[in-house]
Short mmCIF file of C-alpha atoms in Angstrom, two decimals:
data_model
loop_
_atom_site.label_atom_id
_atom_site.label_comp_id
_atom_site.label_asym_id
_atom_site.label_seq_id
_atom_site.Cartn_x
_atom_site.Cartn_y
_atom_site.Cartn_z
CA MET H 13 174.88 139.58 -21.57
CA GLU H 14 173.01 141.31 -18.65
CA PRO H 15 174.61 143.91 -16.66
CA ILE H 16 175.97 142.99 -13.41
CA ILE H 17 175.17 145.57 -10.71
CA ALA H 18 177.97 145.35 -7.44
CA PRO H 19 176.94 147.75 -4.61
CA SER H 20 180.24 148.78 -2.61
CA ILE H 21 180.48 148.01 0.77
CA LEU H 22 182.62 151.27 0.87
CA ALA H 23 179.57 153.07 1.20
CA SER H 24 177.72 150.94 3.30
CA ASP H 25 177.87 150.88 7.45
CA PHE H 26 180.86 149.01 8.18
CA SER H 27 180.06 148.16 11.69
CA ARG H 28 177.17 145.92 10.33
CA LEU H 29 178.09 144.40 7.04
CA ALA H 30 176.17 141.49 7.13
CA GLU H 31 173.01 143.60 7.51
CA GLU H 32 174.51 145.66 4.49
CA VAL H 33 174.90 143.12 2.33
CA GLN H 34 172.12 141.30 3.22
CA ALA H 35 170.17 144.42 2.44
CA ILE H 36 171.24 144.20 -1.40
CA GLU H 37 170.88 140.41 -2.15
CA GLY H 38 168.25 139.55 -4.31
CA ALA H 39 168.72 143.12 -5.85
CA ALA H 40 172.17 143.25 -6.65
CA ASP H 41 174.05 140.36 -8.74
CA TRP H 42 177.45 140.94 -6.45
CA ALA H 43 178.79 142.81 -3.52
CA HIS H 44 181.71 144.49 -3.94
CA VAL H 45 184.40 144.25 -1.08
CA ASP H 46 187.07 146.86 -1.24
CA VAL H 47 190.12 145.81 0.50
CA MET H 48 192.67 148.62 1.12
CA ASP H 49 195.81 147.97 3.02
CA ASN H 50 197.23 151.19 3.46
CA HIS H 51 200.56 150.94 0.93
CA PHE H 52 198.89 150.83 -2.22
CA VAL H 53 196.23 153.08 -0.95
CA PRO H 54 196.41 155.51 1.83
CA ASN H 55 193.38 154.31 3.55
CA LEU H 56 192.96 150.91 5.40
CA THR H 57 189.20 149.14 5.03
CA ILE H 58 188.92 145.69 5.79
CA GLY H 59 190.80 142.29 5.03
CA LEU H 60 190.80 138.61 5.01
CA PRO H 61 189.03 137.86 8.47
CA VAL H 62 186.00 140.07 7.67
CA VAL H 63 185.45 138.76 4.09
CA GLN H 64 185.68 135.11 5.94
CA SER H 65 183.04 136.84 8.30
CA LEU H 66 181.14 138.12 5.70
CA ARG H 67 180.86 134.93 3.51
CA LYS H 68 178.81 133.39 6.22
CA ALA H 69 176.43 135.79 6.54
CA THR H 70 174.96 136.16 3.04
CA SER H 71 174.93 133.89 0.03
CA ILE H 72 175.41 137.27 -2.80
CA PRO H 73 178.73 136.69 -4.72
CA PHE H 74 181.52 138.21 -3.55
CA ASP H 75 183.46 140.46 -6.30
CA VAL H 76 186.50 141.24 -4.07
CA HIS H 77 188.89 144.52 -5.04
CA LEU H 78 192.36 144.15 -3.92
CA MET H 79 193.56 147.76 -3.48
CA ILE H 80 196.65 146.16 -1.71
CA THR H 81 200.58 145.72 -2.74
CA ASP H 82 201.88 142.09 -3.45
CA PRO H 83 198.73 140.79 -4.44
CA GLN H 84 200.60 137.69 -5.28
CA ARG H 85 201.20 136.66 -1.76
CA TRP H 86 197.37 137.67 -0.38
CA ALA H 87 194.88 137.31 -3.40
CA PRO H 88 194.58 133.51 -3.20
CA ALA H 89 193.18 133.30 0.30
CA TYR H 90 190.51 135.40 -0.82
CA ALA H 91 189.38 133.12 -3.51
CA GLU H 92 189.95 129.76 -0.86
CA ALA H 93 187.56 132.78 1.35
CA GLY H 94 184.80 132.00 -1.45
CA ALA H 95 184.81 135.06 -3.51
CA TYR H 96 183.24 134.87 -6.60
CA ASN H 97 185.86 136.63 -8.25
CA VAL H 98 188.78 137.97 -6.66
CA THR H 99 190.69 141.49 -8.94
CA PHE H 100 194.17 142.99 -8.34
CA HIS H 101 195.53 146.30 -9.89
CA ALA H 102 198.24 145.58 -12.57
CA GLU H 103 199.82 148.53 -10.71
CA ALA H 104 200.84 146.20 -7.74
CA CYS H 105 201.67 143.02 -9.90
CA GLU H 106 204.62 141.79 -11.88
CA ASP H 107 203.10 138.81 -13.47
CA PRO H 108 199.29 139.50 -13.79
CA VAL H 109 199.07 136.32 -15.94
CA ALA H 110 200.72 133.94 -13.44
CA LEU H 111 197.96 135.40 -10.72
CA ALA H 112 195.01 135.04 -12.44
CA LYS H 113 195.86 131.56 -13.23
CA THR H 114 196.65 130.80 -9.30
CA LEU H 115 192.74 132.59 -8.59
CA ARG H 116 190.97 130.37 -11.11
CA ALA H 117 193.08 127.30 -9.98
CA ALA H 118 191.54 128.31 -6.09
CA GLY H 119 188.08 128.45 -7.24
CA SER H 120 187.37 131.79 -8.16
CA LYS H 121 187.38 134.41 -11.57
CA ALA H 122 190.18 136.25 -12.16
CA GLY H 123 190.27 140.46 -12.50
CA LEU H 124 192.85 142.73 -13.13
CA ALA H 125 192.17 146.52 -12.48
CA ILE H 126 193.31 149.34 -14.32
CA ASP H 127 193.74 152.95 -11.87
CA ARG H 128 193.05 156.41 -13.21
CA ASP H 129 196.74 156.97 -14.28
CA THR H 130 197.68 153.52 -15.83
CA PRO H 131 197.01 153.51 -19.40
CA VAL H 132 195.30 150.13 -20.72
CA GLU H 133 197.27 149.20 -23.55
CA PRO H 134 199.92 146.87 -22.27
CA TYR H 135 197.28 144.64 -20.63
CA LEU H 136 194.82 144.23 -23.69
CA GLU H 137 197.06 141.08 -24.77
CA LEU H 138 196.31 139.80 -21.36
CA LEU H 139 192.40 139.30 -21.48
CA PRO H 140 192.18 136.08 -22.53
CA TYR H 141 193.79 135.31 -19.10
CA LEU H 142 191.14 137.23 -17.36
CA ASP H 143 187.74 137.40 -16.61
CA THR H 144 186.85 140.34 -15.33
CA ILE H 145 188.56 143.80 -16.30
CA LEU H 146 187.97 146.69 -14.12
CA ILE H 147 188.77 150.40 -15.31
CA MET H 148 188.83 152.75 -12.26
CA THR H 149 186.73 155.88 -13.47
CA ILE H 150 188.31 157.59 -10.41
CA LYS H 151 191.95 157.06 -8.43
CA ALA H 152 191.22 154.21 -6.33
CA GLY H 153 191.05 154.66 -2.50
CA PHE H 154 188.18 156.64 -1.38
CA GLY H 155 184.35 155.94 -2.54
CA GLY H 156 182.73 159.80 -2.82
CA GLN H 157 184.79 161.17 -5.97
CA ALA H 158 183.42 162.91 -9.12
CA PHE H 159 183.29 160.44 -12.32
CA MET H 160 185.88 161.05 -14.88
CA PRO H 161 184.52 160.56 -18.41
CA GLU H 162 187.92 160.71 -19.99
CA MET H 163 188.29 157.16 -18.86
CA LEU H 164 185.83 155.33 -20.56
CA ASP H 165 188.35 155.44 -23.79
CA LYS H 166 189.95 152.38 -21.65
CA VAL H 167 186.45 150.70 -21.67
CA ARG H 168 186.26 151.25 -25.64
CA ASP H 169 189.84 150.00 -26.03
CA VAL H 170 189.03 146.81 -24.05
CA ARG H 171 185.40 146.45 -26.10
CA ARG H 172 187.00 146.94 -29.35
CA ARG H 173 189.90 144.29 -28.27
CA ALA H 174 187.14 141.72 -27.01
CA GLN H 175 184.73 141.84 -29.91
CA ILE H 176 187.60 141.42 -32.29
CA ASN H 177 189.13 138.14 -30.83
CA ASP H 178 185.52 137.15 -29.43
CA LEU H 179 186.38 137.33 -25.60
CA GLU H 180 184.03 136.32 -22.85
CA ILE H 181 185.10 139.15 -20.11
CA ARG H 182 183.44 141.27 -17.96
CA ILE H 183 184.38 144.83 -18.12
CA GLU H 184 183.62 146.83 -14.98
CA VAL H 185 183.90 150.18 -14.01
CA ASP H 186 184.48 151.58 -10.69
CA GLY H 187 184.28 155.36 -9.22
CA GLY H 188 181.21 157.62 -9.21
CA ILE H 189 178.92 155.57 -11.15
CA ALA H 190 175.20 156.25 -10.47
CA ALA H 191 171.88 157.52 -12.44
CA ASP H 192 173.75 160.27 -14.33
CA THR H 193 176.76 158.47 -15.76
CA ILE H 194 175.95 154.33 -15.59
CA GLU H 195 174.45 155.18 -19.14
CA GLN H 196 177.49 156.89 -20.73
CA ALA H 197 179.81 153.90 -19.72
CA ALA H 198 177.13 151.24 -21.13
CA GLU H 199 177.54 152.67 -24.11
CA ALA H 200 181.25 152.72 -24.21
CA GLY H 201 181.27 149.18 -23.32
CA ALA H 202 181.05 148.50 -20.07
CA ASP H 203 178.84 145.58 -18.75
CA ALA H 204 179.45 145.72 -14.65
CA PHE H 205 179.05 148.87 -12.47
CA VAL H 206 180.27 149.02 -9.15
CA ALA H 207 178.11 151.69 -7.33
CA GLY H 208 178.38 153.11 -4.08
CA THR H 209 176.67 156.01 -2.45
CA ALA H 210 174.45 156.18 -5.06
CA VAL H 211 173.01 152.64 -3.70
CA TYR H 212 173.80 152.64 -0.25
CA GLY H 213 172.63 156.28 0.00
CA ALA H 214 169.98 155.34 -1.59
CA ALA H 215 166.34 155.46 0.53
CA ASP H 216 165.81 152.43 -1.54
CA PRO H 217 168.69 150.25 -2.36
CA ALA H 218 166.93 147.69 -3.91
CA GLU H 219 165.18 150.57 -6.18
CA ALA H 220 168.36 152.11 -6.91
CA ILE H 221 169.72 149.01 -7.85
CA ARG H 222 166.57 148.33 -10.52
CA ASN H 223 167.10 151.96 -11.75
CA LEU H 224 170.86 151.69 -12.28
CA ARG H 225 170.08 148.13 -14.07
CA ALA H 226 167.49 149.48 -16.06
CA LEU H 227 169.53 152.59 -17.69
CA ALA H 228 172.47 150.29 -18.34
CA ALA H 229 170.54 147.63 -19.91
CA ALA H 230 168.79 150.15 -22.32
CA ARG H 231 172.27 151.28 -23.25
CA MET H 232 174.06 147.82 -23.64
CA GLY H 233 171.80 146.45 -25.88
CA GLY H 234 172.41 149.66 -28.67
CA ALA H 235 176.00 149.20 -28.45
CA MET Q 13 194.20 150.85 40.54
CA GLU Q 14 191.11 148.55 39.43
CA PRO Q 15 191.57 146.33 36.27
CA ILE Q 16 190.59 146.76 32.91
CA ILE Q 17 188.98 144.10 31.04
CA ALA Q 18 189.62 144.93 27.04
CA PRO Q 19 187.94 142.10 24.79
CA SER Q 20 189.38 141.84 21.29
CA ILE Q 21 187.06 142.32 18.49
CA LEU Q 22 189.80 140.10 16.41
CA ALA Q 23 187.82 136.93 18.03
CA SER Q 24 184.48 138.65 17.40
CA ASP Q 25 182.20 138.16 14.22
CA PHE Q 26 183.58 141.01 11.92
CA SER Q 27 180.05 141.11 10.09
CA ARG Q 28 178.60 142.25 12.86
CA LEU Q 29 180.93 144.48 15.06
CA ALA Q 30 178.20 146.86 16.10
CA GLU Q 31 176.16 144.19 17.56
CA GLU Q 32 179.56 142.33 18.87
CA VAL Q 33 181.01 145.14 20.87
CA GLN Q 34 177.28 146.64 22.25
CA ALA Q 35 177.17 142.67 23.52
CA ILE Q 36 180.03 143.69 26.19
CA GLU Q 37 179.27 147.12 26.63
CA GLY Q 38 178.23 147.62 30.38
CA ALA Q 39 180.54 144.69 31.38
CA ALA Q 40 183.68 145.22 29.86
CA ASP Q 41 186.05 148.39 30.08
CA TRP Q 42 187.54 149.13 27.12
CA ALA Q 43 187.01 147.46 23.48
CA HIS Q 44 190.21 146.43 22.44
CA VAL Q 45 189.96 147.20 18.01
CA ASP Q 46 193.11 145.30 16.59
CA VAL Q 47 194.36 147.46 13.62
CA MET Q 48 196.37 145.53 10.86
CA ASP Q 49 197.55 146.42 7.88
CA ASN Q 50 199.44 143.61 5.85
CA HIS Q 51 202.62 144.54 6.25
CA PHE Q 52 203.59 145.22 10.35
CA VAL Q 53 202.02 141.86 10.47
CA PRO Q 54 200.94 139.48 7.87
CA ASN Q 55 197.33 139.94 7.97
CA LEU Q 56 194.70 142.49 7.62
CA THR Q 57 191.85 143.40 9.55
CA ILE Q 58 189.66 146.70 9.62
CA GLY Q 59 191.20 150.22 9.34
CA LEU Q 60 189.54 154.00 10.12
CA PRO Q 61 186.62 153.85 7.84
CA VAL Q 62 185.42 150.97 10.26
CA VAL Q 63 186.35 152.60 13.69
CA GLN Q 64 184.61 155.48 12.05
CA SER Q 65 181.27 153.52 11.63
CA LEU Q 66 181.56 151.17 15.05
CA ARG Q 67 182.03 154.77 16.69
CA LYS Q 68 178.98 155.41 16.29
CA ALA Q 69 177.61 152.56 17.05
CA THR Q 70 178.82 152.16 20.68
CA SER Q 71 179.75 154.08 23.83
CA ILE Q 72 182.54 151.84 24.95
CA PRO Q 73 185.65 153.26 25.16
CA PHE Q 74 187.95 152.34 22.50
CA ASP Q 75 191.57 150.42 22.89
CA VAL Q 76 192.77 150.98 19.66
CA HIS Q 77 195.88 148.92 19.11
CA LEU Q 78 197.70 149.84 15.59
CA MET Q 79 199.87 146.75 14.14
CA ILE Q 80 200.78 149.07 11.13
CA THR Q 81 203.68 150.42 9.66
CA ASP Q 82 204.18 154.31 9.53
CA PRO Q 83 201.98 155.20 12.71
CA GLN Q 84 203.15 158.94 12.76
CA ARG Q 85 201.04 158.99 9.46
CA TRP Q 86 198.07 156.99 10.28
CA ALA Q 87 197.91 157.48 14.02
CA PRO Q 88 196.62 160.70 14.86
CA ALA Q 89 193.40 159.96 12.86
CA TYR Q 90 191.88 157.48 15.11
CA ALA Q 91 192.00 159.46 17.87
CA GLU Q 92 190.51 162.24 15.96
CA ALA Q 93 187.65 159.44 15.20
CA GLY Q 94 187.25 159.38 19.08
CA ALA Q 95 189.35 156.40 20.32
CA TYR Q 96 189.73 156.64 24.24
CA ASN Q 97 193.57 155.11 24.01
CA VAL Q 98 195.55 154.54 20.45
CA THR Q 99 198.54 152.20 20.91
CA PHE Q 100 200.94 152.30 18.30
CA HIS Q 101 204.19 149.90 18.30
CA ALA Q 102 207.94 150.55 19.61
CA GLU Q 103 209.27 148.77 16.33
CA ALA Q 104 206.96 150.67 13.98
CA CYS Q 105 207.70 154.12 15.19
CA GLU Q 106 210.84 156.52 15.13
CA ASP Q 107 209.78 158.83 17.87
CA PRO Q 108 207.54 157.45 19.93
CA VAL Q 109 207.62 160.39 22.48
CA ALA Q 110 207.11 163.01 19.77
CA LEU Q 111 203.86 160.77 18.63
CA ALA Q 112 202.53 160.56 22.02
CA LYS Q 113 202.53 164.21 22.34
CA THR Q 114 200.52 164.37 19.02
CA LEU Q 115 197.78 161.57 20.27
CA ARG Q 116 197.17 163.21 23.59
CA ALA Q 117 197.05 166.33 21.83
CA ALA Q 118 194.14 164.89 19.25
CA GLY Q 119 192.47 164.09 23.00
CA SER Q 120 193.46 160.67 23.34
CA LYS Q 121 195.38 158.81 25.86
CA ALA Q 122 198.86 157.52 24.59
CA GLY Q 123 199.92 154.08 24.06
CA LEU Q 124 203.27 152.18 23.17
CA ALA Q 125 203.27 148.43 22.26
CA ILE Q 126 205.93 145.89 22.73
CA ASP Q 127 205.81 143.15 20.69
CA ARG Q 128 207.40 139.45 21.66
CA ASP Q 129 210.74 140.13 20.48
CA THR Q 130 211.51 143.54 21.38
CA PRO Q 131 213.38 144.09 25.07
CA VAL Q 132 211.37 146.60 26.76
CA GLU Q 133 214.59 148.31 28.51
CA PRO Q 134 215.01 150.88 25.81
CA TYR Q 135 211.56 151.90 26.03
CA LEU Q 136 211.45 152.49 30.38
CA GLU Q 137 212.66 156.06 30.00
CA LEU Q 138 209.61 156.83 27.79
CA LEU Q 139 207.02 155.75 30.67
CA PRO Q 140 206.43 159.19 31.63
CA TYR Q 141 205.22 160.17 28.23
CA LEU Q 142 202.78 157.01 28.10
CA ASP Q 143 199.69 156.21 29.53
CA THR Q 144 199.69 152.74 28.63
CA ILE Q 145 202.06 150.59 27.94
CA LEU Q 146 201.19 146.99 25.85
CA ILE Q 147 203.49 144.35 26.13
CA MET Q 148 202.40 141.56 23.96
CA THR Q 149 202.53 137.84 25.01
CA ILE Q 150 202.46 136.26 22.18
CA LYS Q 151 203.29 137.55 18.33
CA ALA Q 152 201.28 140.39 17.54
CA GLY Q 153 199.35 139.64 14.16
CA PHE Q 154 196.97 136.72 15.15
CA GLY Q 155 194.31 135.81 17.58
CA GLY Q 156 194.33 132.40 19.49
CA GLN Q 157 198.39 132.18 20.33
CA ALA Q 158 199.29 130.27 23.18
CA PHE Q 159 200.01 133.19 26.27
CA MET Q 160 203.94 133.29 26.44
CA PRO Q 161 204.59 133.41 30.36
CA GLU Q 162 208.28 134.69 29.90
CA MET Q 163 206.81 137.71 28.49
CA LEU Q 164 206.22 138.72 32.55
CA ASP Q 165 209.55 139.72 33.04
CA LYS Q 166 208.88 142.99 30.54
CA VAL Q 167 205.82 143.47 32.69
CA ARG Q 168 208.03 142.97 35.85
CA ASP Q 169 210.49 145.56 34.66
CA VAL Q 170 207.87 148.15 33.65
CA ARG Q 171 206.13 148.11 37.03
CA ARG Q 172 209.32 148.32 39.18
CA ARG Q 173 210.04 151.57 37.23
CA ALA Q 174 206.56 152.86 37.25
CA GLN Q 175 206.77 152.26 41.28
CA ILE Q 176 209.84 153.54 41.12
CA ASN Q 177 209.06 156.83 39.42
CA ASP Q 178 205.63 156.85 41.28
CA LEU Q 179 204.11 156.59 37.67
CA GLU Q 180 200.53 156.48 36.49
CA ILE Q 181 200.58 154.17 33.79
CA ARG Q 182 198.68 151.30 32.43
CA ILE Q 183 200.32 147.90 32.09
CA GLU Q 184 198.41 146.09 29.46
CA VAL Q 185 199.23 142.44 28.33
CA ASP Q 186 197.55 141.14 25.17
CA GLY Q 187 198.04 137.55 23.92
CA GLY Q 188 196.50 134.08 25.32
CA ILE Q 189 194.92 135.74 28.30
CA ALA Q 190 192.19 133.77 29.55
CA ALA Q 191 190.89 132.52 33.55
CA ASP Q 192 194.06 130.16 33.27
CA THR Q 193 196.80 132.68 32.69
CA ILE Q 194 195.29 136.40 33.87
CA GLU Q 195 196.34 135.47 37.58
CA GLN Q 196 199.92 135.54 36.81
CA ALA Q 197 199.80 138.57 34.68
CA ALA Q 198 198.43 140.80 37.28
CA GLU Q 199 200.72 139.25 39.99
CA ALA Q 200 203.80 140.42 37.42
CA GLY Q 201 202.10 143.96 37.85
CA ALA Q 202 199.67 144.11 34.96
CA ASP Q 203 196.37 146.07 35.37
CA ALA Q 204 194.84 145.87 31.93
CA PHE Q 205 193.62 143.16 30.09
CA VAL Q 206 192.81 141.90 26.42
CA ALA Q 207 191.29 139.07 26.31
CA GLY Q 208 189.56 137.32 22.83
CA THR Q 209 188.71 134.11 22.71
CA ALA Q 210 188.39 133.78 26.32
CA VAL Q 211 185.11 136.51 26.05
CA TYR Q 212 184.31 136.11 22.48
CA GLY Q 213 184.57 132.68 22.91
CA ALA Q 214 182.37 132.11 25.87
CA ALA Q 215 178.69 130.71 25.87
CA ASP Q 216 178.05 134.17 28.33
CA PRO Q 217 180.71 136.82 27.61
CA ALA Q 218 179.51 139.12 30.34
CA GLU Q 219 180.00 136.53 32.79
CA ALA Q 220 183.31 135.41 31.48
CA ILE Q 221 184.31 139.47 31.75
CA ARG Q 222 183.27 139.19 35.29
CA ASN Q 223 185.56 136.49 36.18
CA LEU Q 224 188.52 137.56 34.37
CA ARG Q 225 187.92 140.38 36.17
CA ALA Q 226 187.32 139.22 39.57
CA LEU Q 227 190.73 136.83 39.16
CA ALA Q 228 192.64 139.75 38.32
CA ALA Q 229 191.47 141.88 40.96
CA ALA Q 230 192.49 139.45 43.42
CA ARG Q 231 195.95 139.07 42.34
CA MET Q 232 196.49 143.08 42.02
CA GLY Q 233 195.42 143.39 45.65
CA GLY Q 234 198.28 140.99 46.76
CA ALA Q 235 200.98 142.77 44.37
#
């Protein structure tokens, strides 16, 4: 599979989201949209009406990352708003399989996120129901944190299980992904990469994306 | 006092907030910023990082309306981010006087909001500690609801108490304020007016603001 590069709007200018997302259109595969509610994480970013407005401004697929409590209640509306993929947190969801089915029925891919302090083992059985599994390589809630290489053991566990069972699933990493960390993540088995400041902090975001893609592709090929 | 017209970004295009707020700069007095957290109200709009980004894009004073739980924890950061006025909900706050003092110490005005189903009487004693009292003329949580004239009794109660005690306080109304409702609100004693679709849904937002201001000023003078 080709690597997916998903720049995170968390590192963009929230007052000009349409422009910021248009700037990566063509270069990036997905726009990673960080939804935070002050409760699941101690930060409040943007929610459904913003995603609805932004959906009209660009054609890039939205990779919505719900860092919110009670995703059963709120997630389907993001699928209905036109998100390509909707990822909710394992820690916030009592029945991930049911929610994944609901999301697919609502027209989006279904993703499950595993936060820093959550083991991945209990969720390996759920992989057949998921399109994406997002392994946090920081603690969810804020941008700009340093990448934690020890999280890549979870990526290896998922990759191994996916290979054994011949599953088609995107293994996404989020947190501290940049030119100096993306290769390790790709070698461990990740094939979708959220990048915040590494893209939006770059003088040329499109060039930064191309560079990240090349670094990832070289190591994914070798896996 | 001159009327304050505060267009609500809830009715604007959230993907181009800088542009939308710049469009009312000069014409409006405050930009009304609706912060919702999926918990105090069943909607999630924007939070602190968005207000911080937007603060850099415009010089209009921000009237931040926190429809969130636990404002004691979150409100001061909005004052520190440069909000002119920070309003929190009576229903969400155990000690409004303490929070109002904290907000003033952090450099903003302090506002208390009274939702549709909350009586105002228990809060009349707190007026000396407040710069703004926001009387909801709908149920907080969504734009586009119809104005509820029966809420104006609360405005009258506050105006009466403010006159008796010679208090300087802005009495703000929020919900369904438009050309056909602003006069009643001004007659009841309101002097700050949040308007959403009446401004952002108008062909010429600046002209809509001028019209609302003239209607309010004529009736405030007669009060």
